[in-house]
mmCIF file of C-alpha atoms in Angstrom:
data_model
loop_
_atom_site.group_PDB
_atom_site.id
_atom_site.type_symbol
_atom_site.label_atom_id
_atom_site.label_comp_id
_atom_site.label_asym_id
_atom_site.label_seq_id
_atom_site.Cartn_x
_atom_site.Cartn_y
_atom_site.Cartn_z
ATOM 1 C CA PHE H 30 83.107 32.297 114.255
ATOM 2 C CA GLY H 31 85.178 31.705 110.838
ATOM 3 C CA ASP H 32 88.522 29.574 110.745
ATOM 4 C CA ARG H 33 89.125 28.393 114.467
ATOM 5 C CA SER H 34 92.025 26.000 113.649
ATOM 6 C CA GLY H 35 94.296 28.709 115.270
ATOM 7 C CA MET H 36 92.586 28.035 118.935
ATOM 8 C CA ASN H 37 94.259 24.516 118.463
ATOM 9 C CA ILE H 38 97.749 25.640 118.438
ATOM 10 C CA ALA H 39 97.394 28.769 121.024
ATOM 11 C CA PRO H 40 99.033 28.341 124.080
ATOM 12 C CA PRO H 41 96.726 27.826 127.140
ATOM 13 C CA LEU H 42 97.712 31.427 128.567
ATOM 14 C CA LEU H 43 96.133 33.248 125.327
ATOM 15 C CA ARG H 44 93.156 31.094 125.332
ATOM 16 C CA GLY H 45 92.157 31.798 128.801
ATOM 17 C CA TYR H 46 92.549 35.482 127.843
ATOM 18 C CA LEU H 47 90.636 35.053 125.074
ATOM 19 C CA TRP H 48 87.721 33.421 127.337
ATOM 20 C CA GLY H 49 88.295 36.330 129.729
ATOM 21 C CA GLN H 50 87.597 38.772 126.733
ATOM 22 C CA VAL H 51 84.362 37.059 125.854
ATOM 23 C CA GLY H 52 82.990 38.527 129.148
ATOM 24 C CA ASN H 53 84.325 41.976 128.157
ATOM 25 C CA VAL H 54 82.457 41.829 124.680
ATOM 26 C CA ALA H 55 79.083 40.738 126.183
ATOM 27 C CA LYS H 56 79.754 43.957 128.711
ATOM 28 C CA MET H 57 80.405 46.106 125.875
ATOM 29 C CA ALA H 58 77.050 44.899 123.956
ATOM 30 C CA VAL H 59 75.147 45.858 127.049
ATOM 31 C CA TRP H 60 76.758 48.960 127.358
ATOM 32 C CA TRP H 61 76.168 49.926 123.702
ATOM 33 C CA THR H 62 72.476 49.204 123.925
ATOM 34 C CA ALA H 63 71.305 49.988 127.447
ATOM 35 C CA ILE H 64 73.432 53.094 128.658
ATOM 36 C CA SER H 65 71.543 55.851 126.514
ATOM 37 C CA PRO H 66 68.005 54.369 127.606
ATOM 38 C CA LEU H 67 69.479 54.283 131.009
ATOM 39 C CA ILE H 68 70.253 57.887 130.692
ATOM 40 C CA VAL H 69 67.312 58.839 129.754
ATOM 41 C CA GLY H 70 65.649 57.370 132.435
ATOM 42 C CA LEU H 71 67.492 58.558 134.883
ATOM 43 C CA THR H 72 67.815 62.300 134.050
ATOM 44 C CA GLU H 73 64.034 62.136 132.395
ATOM 45 C CA HIS H 74 65.490 64.454 129.538
ATOM 46 C CA GLU H 75 66.218 62.965 126.092
ATOM 47 C CA SER H 76 68.970 66.012 125.430
ATOM 48 C CA SER H 77 70.828 64.198 128.285
ATOM 49 C CA ILE H 78 72.063 61.482 125.888
ATOM 50 C CA GLY H 79 74.356 63.728 123.946
ATOM 51 C CA THR H 80 75.548 66.225 126.428
ATOM 52 C CA THR H 81 76.361 63.245 129.099
ATOM 53 C CA ARG H 82 78.286 61.706 126.303
ATOM 54 C CA LEU H 83 80.297 64.574 125.950
ATOM 55 C CA ALA H 84 82.260 63.640 129.276
ATOM 56 C CA TYR H 85 82.720 60.260 127.909
ATOM 57 C CA ASN H 86 84.070 61.146 124.524
ATOM 58 C CA ALA H 87 86.041 63.753 126.463
ATOM 59 C CA ALA H 88 87.898 61.204 128.452
ATOM 60 C CA LEU H 89 88.708 59.084 125.325
ATOM 61 C CA LEU H 90 89.894 62.098 123.394
ATOM 62 C CA ILE H 91 92.169 63.012 126.290
ATOM 63 C CA LEU H 92 93.752 59.707 127.175
ATOM 64 C CA CYS H 93 93.841 57.602 124.024
ATOM 65 C CA PRO H 94 96.796 59.427 122.688
ATOM 66 C CA ILE H 95 98.561 58.771 125.633
ATOM 67 C CA ALA H 96 97.077 55.383 127.066
ATOM 68 C CA GLY H 97 99.132 53.150 124.855
ATOM 69 C CA VAL H 98 102.157 54.846 125.697
ATOM 70 C CA LEU H 99 101.439 54.597 129.593
ATOM 71 C CA ALA H 100 100.556 51.071 128.792
ATOM 72 C CA GLU H 101 103.717 50.133 128.480
ATOM 73 C CA LYS H 102 104.569 50.481 131.960
ATOM 74 C CA MET H 103 102.034 48.271 133.309
ATOM 75 C CA SER H 104 101.524 44.438 132.594
ATOM 76 C CA VAL H 105 98.564 43.590 130.316
ATOM 77 C CA LYS H 106 96.960 41.451 133.072
ATOM 78 C CA SER H 107 97.179 44.682 135.365
ATOM 79 C CA ILE H 108 95.461 46.976 132.766
ATOM 80 C CA LEU H 109 92.769 44.035 132.363
ATOM 81 C CA ASN H 110 92.280 43.670 135.795
ATOM 82 C CA VAL H 111 92.422 47.311 136.901
ATOM 83 C CA THR H 112 89.838 48.390 134.181
ATOM 84 C CA THR H 113 87.639 45.649 134.729
ATOM 85 C CA LEU H 114 87.163 46.220 138.511
ATOM 86 C CA VAL H 115 86.928 49.705 138.538
ATOM 87 C CA ARG H 116 83.846 49.290 135.357
ATOM 88 C CA LEU H 117 82.577 46.758 137.936
ATOM 89 C CA ILE H 118 82.647 48.909 140.720
ATOM 90 C CA LEU H 119 81.101 51.699 138.742
ATOM 91 C CA TRP H 120 77.989 50.331 137.342
ATOM 92 C CA SER H 121 77.261 47.616 139.734
ATOM 93 C CA VAL H 122 77.987 49.371 142.896
ATOM 94 C CA VAL H 123 78.356 53.305 142.106
ATOM 95 C CA VAL H 124 75.810 53.492 139.760
ATOM 96 C CA PRO H 125 72.757 51.731 141.813
ATOM 97 C CA VAL H 126 73.777 53.406 145.140
ATOM 98 C CA GLY H 127 74.041 57.005 143.808
ATOM 99 C CA TRP H 128 70.829 56.421 141.995
ATOM 100 C CA LEU H 129 68.946 55.602 145.369
ATOM 101 C CA LEU H 130 70.795 58.508 147.185
ATOM 102 C CA LEU H 131 70.038 61.134 144.490
ATOM 103 C CA LYS H 132 66.573 60.127 142.631
ATOM 104 C CA SER H 133 64.843 58.616 145.593
ATOM 105 C CA LYS H 134 66.480 61.347 148.341
ATOM 106 C CA LEU H 135 66.215 58.657 150.828
ATOM 107 C CA LEU H 136 68.982 60.238 152.877
ATOM 108 C CA PHE H 137 69.120 63.995 151.898
ATOM 109 C CA ASP H 138 66.907 66.303 150.006
ATOM 110 C CA TRP H 139 68.767 67.694 146.995
ATOM 111 C CA ASP H 140 67.733 69.162 143.801
ATOM 112 C CA SER H 141 67.432 65.538 142.082
ATOM 113 C CA ASP H 142 67.399 66.483 138.376
ATOM 114 C CA LEU H 143 70.797 68.570 139.031
ATOM 115 C CA GLY H 144 72.364 66.023 140.949
ATOM 116 C CA VAL H 145 71.530 63.082 138.879
ATOM 117 C CA TYR H 146 72.826 65.080 135.784
ATOM 118 C CA ILE H 147 76.298 65.763 137.431
ATOM 119 C CA PHE H 148 76.432 62.419 139.079
ATOM 120 C CA ILE H 149 75.972 60.648 135.256
ATOM 121 C CA MET H 150 78.835 63.154 133.787
ATOM 122 C CA PHE H 151 80.933 61.885 136.448
ATOM 123 C CA VAL H 152 80.351 58.460 135.867
ATOM 124 C CA MET H 153 80.732 58.513 132.145
ATOM 125 C CA PHE H 154 84.003 60.169 132.555
ATOM 126 C CA ILE H 155 85.651 57.822 134.742
ATOM 127 C CA ASP H 156 84.205 55.037 132.612
ATOM 128 C CA GLY H 157 85.659 56.749 129.125
ATOM 129 C CA THR H 158 89.076 56.484 131.111
ATOM 130 C CA GLN H 159 88.944 52.984 131.697
ATOM 131 C CA VAL H 160 87.766 52.098 128.165
ATOM 132 C CA ALA H 161 90.645 54.267 126.988
ATOM 133 C CA PHE H 162 93.146 52.011 128.439
ATOM 134 C CA ALA H 163 91.037 48.589 127.990
ATOM 135 C CA THR H 164 91.125 49.318 124.288
ATOM 136 C CA VAL H 165 94.859 48.926 124.113
ATOM 137 C CA VAL H 166 94.771 45.282 125.505
ATOM 138 C CA ASP H 167 91.499 44.167 123.615
ATOM 139 C CA VAL H 168 91.675 41.356 121.197
ATOM 140 C CA ASP H 169 90.886 43.325 118.235
ATOM 141 C CA SER H 170 93.365 46.290 119.128
ATOM 142 C CA GLY H 171 96.558 43.860 119.769
ATOM 143 C CA GLY H 172 96.298 42.461 123.100
ATOM 144 C CA VAL H 173 97.178 38.783 121.896
ATOM 145 C CA ASP H 174 100.185 40.226 120.471
ATOM 146 C CA LEU H 175 101.369 42.453 123.653
ATOM 147 C CA LEU H 176 101.012 39.250 125.747
ATOM 148 C CA GLY H 177 103.090 36.990 123.595
ATOM 149 C CA ILE H 178 105.742 39.580 123.903
ATOM 150 C CA GLU H 179 105.202 40.086 127.428
ATOM 151 C CA TYR H 180 105.213 35.998 128.176
ATOM 152 C CA ASP H 181 107.377 35.167 125.305
ATOM 153 C CA LEU H 182 104.769 33.216 123.154
ATOM 154 C CA GLU H 183 104.647 32.722 119.776
ATOM 155 C CA VAL H 184 101.634 34.666 118.129
ATOM 156 C CA THR H 185 100.942 33.309 114.276
ATOM 157 C CA ASP H 186 98.280 35.073 111.931
ATOM 158 C CA GLU H 187 96.405 31.496 112.514
ATOM 159 C CA ILE H 188 95.862 32.539 116.223
ATOM 160 C CA ARG H 189 94.973 36.148 115.400
ATOM 161 C CA GLY H 190 92.806 35.384 112.711
ATOM 162 C CA ALA H 191 90.642 32.686 115.081
ATOM 163 C CA PHE H 192 91.061 35.274 117.929
ATOM 164 C CA ASN H 193 89.344 37.929 116.022
ATOM 165 C CA SER H 194 86.712 35.755 114.566
ATOM 166 C CA ILE H 195 85.656 34.411 118.302
ATOM 167 C CA HIS H 196 86.029 38.064 119.539
ATOM 168 C CA GLN H 197 83.435 39.230 116.724
ATOM 169 C CA GLY H 198 81.297 36.541 116.924
ATOM 170 C CA PHE H 199 80.528 36.597 120.496
ATOM 171 C CA PHE H 200 80.086 40.239 120.485
ATOM 172 C CA ASP H 201 77.553 40.147 117.766
ATOM 173 C CA GLY H 202 76.076 37.140 119.635
ATOM 174 C CA SER H 203 75.542 39.208 122.589
ATOM 175 C CA MET H 204 73.821 41.964 120.661
ATOM 176 C CA ILE H 205 71.345 39.336 119.829
ATOM 177 C CA ILE H 206 70.956 36.976 122.874
ATOM 178 C CA PHE H 207 72.622 38.464 125.804
ATOM 179 C CA CYS H 208 70.934 42.276 125.261
ATOM 180 C CA PRO H 209 67.328 41.038 124.831
ATOM 181 C CA GLY H 210 67.652 38.980 127.778
ATOM 182 C CA ILE H 211 69.052 42.007 130.103
ATOM 183 C CA ALA H 212 66.283 43.983 128.656
ATOM 184 C CA ILE H 213 63.589 41.428 129.656
ATOM 185 C CA PHE H 214 65.004 41.170 133.168
ATOM 186 C CA SER H 215 65.055 44.986 133.677
ATOM 187 C CA TRP H 216 61.619 45.460 132.554
ATOM 188 C CA GLY H 217 60.511 42.318 135.027
ATOM 189 C CA VAL H 218 62.557 44.446 137.787
ATOM 190 C CA ALA H 219 60.436 47.548 136.794
ATOM 191 C CA LYS H 220 57.305 45.392 136.741
ATOM 192 C CA TYR H 221 57.667 44.021 139.809
ATOM 193 C CA ALA H 222 58.752 47.333 141.722
ATOM 194 C CA GLY H 223 55.403 48.846 141.047
ATOM 195 C CA ASN H 224 56.619 50.939 137.473
ATOM 196 C CA ASP H 225 55.892 53.914 139.988
ATOM 197 C CA GLY H 226 58.176 56.664 138.099
ATOM 198 C CA ILE H 227 61.301 55.980 140.048
ATOM 199 C CA TRP H 228 61.540 52.343 139.306
ATOM 200 C CA ASN H 229 61.261 53.138 135.344
ATOM 201 C CA SER H 230 65.061 53.852 135.417
ATOM 202 C CA GLY H 231 65.551 51.588 138.387
ATOM 203 C CA GLY H 232 65.042 48.474 136.088
ATOM 204 C CA LEU H 233 67.559 49.376 133.910
ATOM 205 C CA VAL H 234 69.963 50.445 136.961
ATOM 206 C CA VAL H 235 69.440 46.853 138.251
ATOM 207 C CA GLY H 236 69.895 45.228 134.845
ATOM 208 C CA VAL H 237 72.789 46.872 133.651
ATOM 209 C CA GLY H 238 74.517 46.528 137.321
ATOM 210 C CA CYS H 239 73.738 42.818 137.125
ATOM 211 C CA ALA H 240 75.136 42.544 133.472
ATOM 212 C CA PHE H 241 78.502 44.479 134.318
ATOM 213 C CA LEU H 242 78.694 42.080 137.754
ATOM 214 C CA LEU H 243 78.524 38.546 135.630
ATOM 215 C CA THR H 244 80.662 39.472 133.054
ATOM 216 C CA SER H 245 83.160 41.200 134.912
ATOM 217 C CA VAL H 246 83.469 38.458 137.653
ATOM 218 C CA TRP H 247 83.618 35.742 134.778
ATOM 219 C CA SER H 248 86.632 37.758 133.122
ATOM 220 C CA LEU H 249 88.529 38.413 136.255
ATOM 221 C CA ILE H 250 88.342 34.559 137.441
ATOM 222 C CA LEU H 251 89.686 33.784 133.616
ATOM 223 C CA TYR H 252 92.468 36.587 133.633
ATOM 224 C CA ASN H 253 94.007 35.370 136.931
ATOM 225 C CA ALA H 254 93.554 31.564 136.411
ATOM 226 C CA SER H 255 94.961 32.028 132.845
ATOM 227 C CA ILE H 256 97.631 34.773 132.604
ATOM 228 C CA LYS H 257 100.491 33.534 134.714
ATOM 229 C CA GLY H 258 104.447 32.532 134.531
ATOM 230 C CA PRO H 259 107.365 34.272 133.705
ATOM 231 C CA ARG H 260 107.434 37.634 132.120
ATOM 232 C CA ARG H 261 109.997 39.099 129.860
ATOM 233 C CA ARG H 262 109.289 42.730 130.698
ATOM 234 C CA ASN H 263 112.243 44.153 129.258
ATOM 235 C CA SER H 264 110.824 42.988 125.427
ATOM 236 C CA ARG H 265 108.069 45.622 125.546
ATOM 237 C CA SER H 266 109.773 49.093 125.615
ATOM 238 C CA SER H 267 113.167 50.837 126.434
ATOM 239 C CA VAL H 268 111.193 52.484 129.380
ATOM 240 C CA MET H 269 110.580 48.889 130.982
ATOM 241 C CA SER H 270 113.856 47.685 130.135
ATOM 242 C CA VAL H 271 115.402 50.781 132.116
ATOM 243 C CA GLN H 272 113.007 49.745 135.056
ATOM 244 C CA SER H 273 114.276 46.110 134.931
ATOM 245 C CA GLY H 274 117.542 46.818 135.743
ATOM 246 C CA GLU H 275 119.523 47.431 132.466
ATOM 247 C CA GLY H 276 120.296 50.941 133.407
ATOM 248 C CA PRO H 277 119.950 53.667 136.594
ATOM 249 C CA HIS H 278 116.403 54.137 137.251
ATOM 250 C CA PRO H 279 114.681 56.968 135.857
ATOM 251 C CA SER H 280 113.215 59.938 137.870
ATOM 252 C CA ARG H 281 109.868 60.955 137.737
ATOM 253 C CA GLY H 282 110.637 63.948 135.408
ATOM 254 C CA GLU H 283 112.704 61.628 132.945
ATOM 255 C CA GLN H 284 109.708 59.229 133.148
ATOM 256 C CA ILE H 285 107.256 62.291 132.166
ATOM 257 C CA LYS H 286 109.837 63.053 129.723
ATOM 258 C CA THR H 287 110.021 59.790 127.859
ATOM 259 C CA ILE H 288 106.151 59.708 127.703
ATOM 260 C CA VAL H 289 105.865 62.918 126.388
ATOM 261 C CA VAL H 290 108.806 62.328 123.551
ATOM 262 C CA ALA H 291 107.100 58.898 122.476
ATOM 263 C CA MET H 292 104.043 60.627 122.321
ATOM 264 C CA LYS H 293 105.215 63.350 119.772
ATOM 265 C CA ASP H 294 106.962 60.759 118.146
ATOM 266 C CA GLY H 295 104.160 58.486 117.554
ATOM 267 C CA LEU H 296 101.966 61.604 116.418
ATOM 268 C CA LEU H 297 105.033 62.902 113.961
ATOM 269 C CA ILE H 298 104.890 59.849 112.256
ATOM 270 C CA ALA H 299 101.407 59.086 111.803
ATOM 271 C CA TRP H 300 101.179 62.852 110.590
ATOM 272 C CA ARG H 301 104.089 62.497 107.782
ATOM 273 C CA ASN H 302 102.495 59.269 106.520
ATOM 274 C CA THR H 303 99.729 60.630 104.216
ATOM 275 C CA ALA H 304 98.273 57.002 104.028
ATOM 276 C CA VAL H 305 98.147 56.581 107.811
ATOM 277 C CA ARG H 306 96.871 60.156 108.374
ATOM 278 C CA TRP H 307 93.868 59.690 106.160
ATOM 279 C CA ARG H 308 93.196 56.113 107.951
ATOM 280 C CA ILE H 309 93.203 57.663 111.242
ATOM 281 C CA PHE H 310 90.921 60.460 109.939
ATOM 282 C CA PHE H 311 88.337 58.305 108.564
ATOM 283 C CA PHE H 312 88.604 55.667 111.127
ATOM 284 C CA ALA H 313 87.878 58.392 113.473
ATOM 285 C CA LEU H 314 84.642 59.851 111.242
ATOM 286 C CA GLU H 315 83.196 56.416 110.650
ATOM 287 C CA THR H 316 83.778 55.896 114.870
ATOM 288 C CA ALA H 317 81.792 59.138 115.510
ATOM 289 C CA LEU H 318 79.217 58.666 113.126
ATOM 290 C CA GLU H 319 78.989 54.787 114.485
ATOM 291 C CA ASP H 320 78.740 56.059 117.937
ATOM 292 C CA ALA H 321 76.115 59.255 116.959
ATOM 293 C CA MET H 322 73.974 56.668 115.054
ATOM 294 C CA ILE H 323 73.611 53.566 117.628
ATOM 295 C CA ALA H 324 73.927 55.410 121.093
ATOM 296 C CA VAL H 325 72.109 58.899 120.276
ATOM 297 C CA LEU H 326 69.911 58.972 116.827
ATOM 298 C CA LEU H 327 68.603 55.326 117.395
ATOM 299 C CA VAL H 328 67.478 55.918 120.898
ATOM 300 C CA GLU H 329 66.106 59.373 120.211
ATOM 301 C CA TYR H 330 64.254 57.980 117.159
ATOM 302 C CA THR H 331 62.831 55.119 119.351
ATOM 303 C CA LEU H 332 61.715 56.982 122.174
ATOM 304 C CA ASN H 333 59.778 59.510 119.742
ATOM 305 C CA SER H 334 58.242 56.874 117.813
ATOM 306 C CA PRO H 335 54.221 56.133 117.888
ATOM 307 C CA VAL H 336 55.197 52.396 117.373
ATOM 308 C CA PHE H 337 57.913 51.804 120.076
ATOM 309 C CA ALA H 338 57.124 54.690 122.812
ATOM 310 C CA ALA H 339 53.463 53.867 122.782
ATOM 311 C CA GLY H 340 52.104 53.439 126.160
ATOM 312 C CA ASP H 341 55.665 54.174 127.900
ATOM 313 C CA PRO H 342 55.026 56.498 131.126
ATOM 314 C CA LEU H 343 58.033 58.395 130.640
ATOM 315 C CA MET H 344 57.145 59.680 127.125
ATOM 316 C CA SER H 345 53.753 60.439 128.081
#
């Protein structure tokens, strides 16, 4: 976990935020490792891994450039609460209920393959919109600095270093400990339910749903218990300064224009700075390759491997 000396000087508000983020990184670890197998289990087609993720990536592509600008009009706590709650409902309620209705045809008889495919595309797109906003306030994306500005708290390099180290350490630890635990639990659910075909994917549906439920409730409790106190709203942006009473309240059209201008200015700054432009390009390339390797290629190899896939009824 690296140097944790910064934790000793971090205000209680920031420490509570960090421990709430621990639930978020555990959830993301499960998402990275389980969503692709879940998609294959739901659709029963390997090709659906890449195609359904297009909806997720499309949401990120559309919203990431404007998420930072829009986030300036909301408090960090509101963004954390909304994105955590929406993802909780999505993966712990909507997916299990939708799976039951579409996959098992309990209430109506519809083309199951088409219905599940459209359903997963919808879920992945909505999830992508939430991740786009949640990323803005994550520890490793400057969320601790945003909270420091909003609540007038001093954020030192020691605090940033300690928070980033703990954040990364829990993510890595979740990959090693939490994710295998969810996998074993999902396998147990499938075995208990009879492993009759429908419950092959049902095990993962229950496992992922429980993981999101536990981690999201943990995060919501800590966010709301620790992030409170007087806020200095007018410190985050000129838009918020106007809204806080330092000028006439802008019309809806003026607000949209402000957002568009801020986006354009940011894009121009990034494009004109050669170093920044190439850093963005290579970071995007690295992220795309990482996503393809972990979420698509590795899963495809595992499902088709005679070692890993041997005896899997889905592959027989």
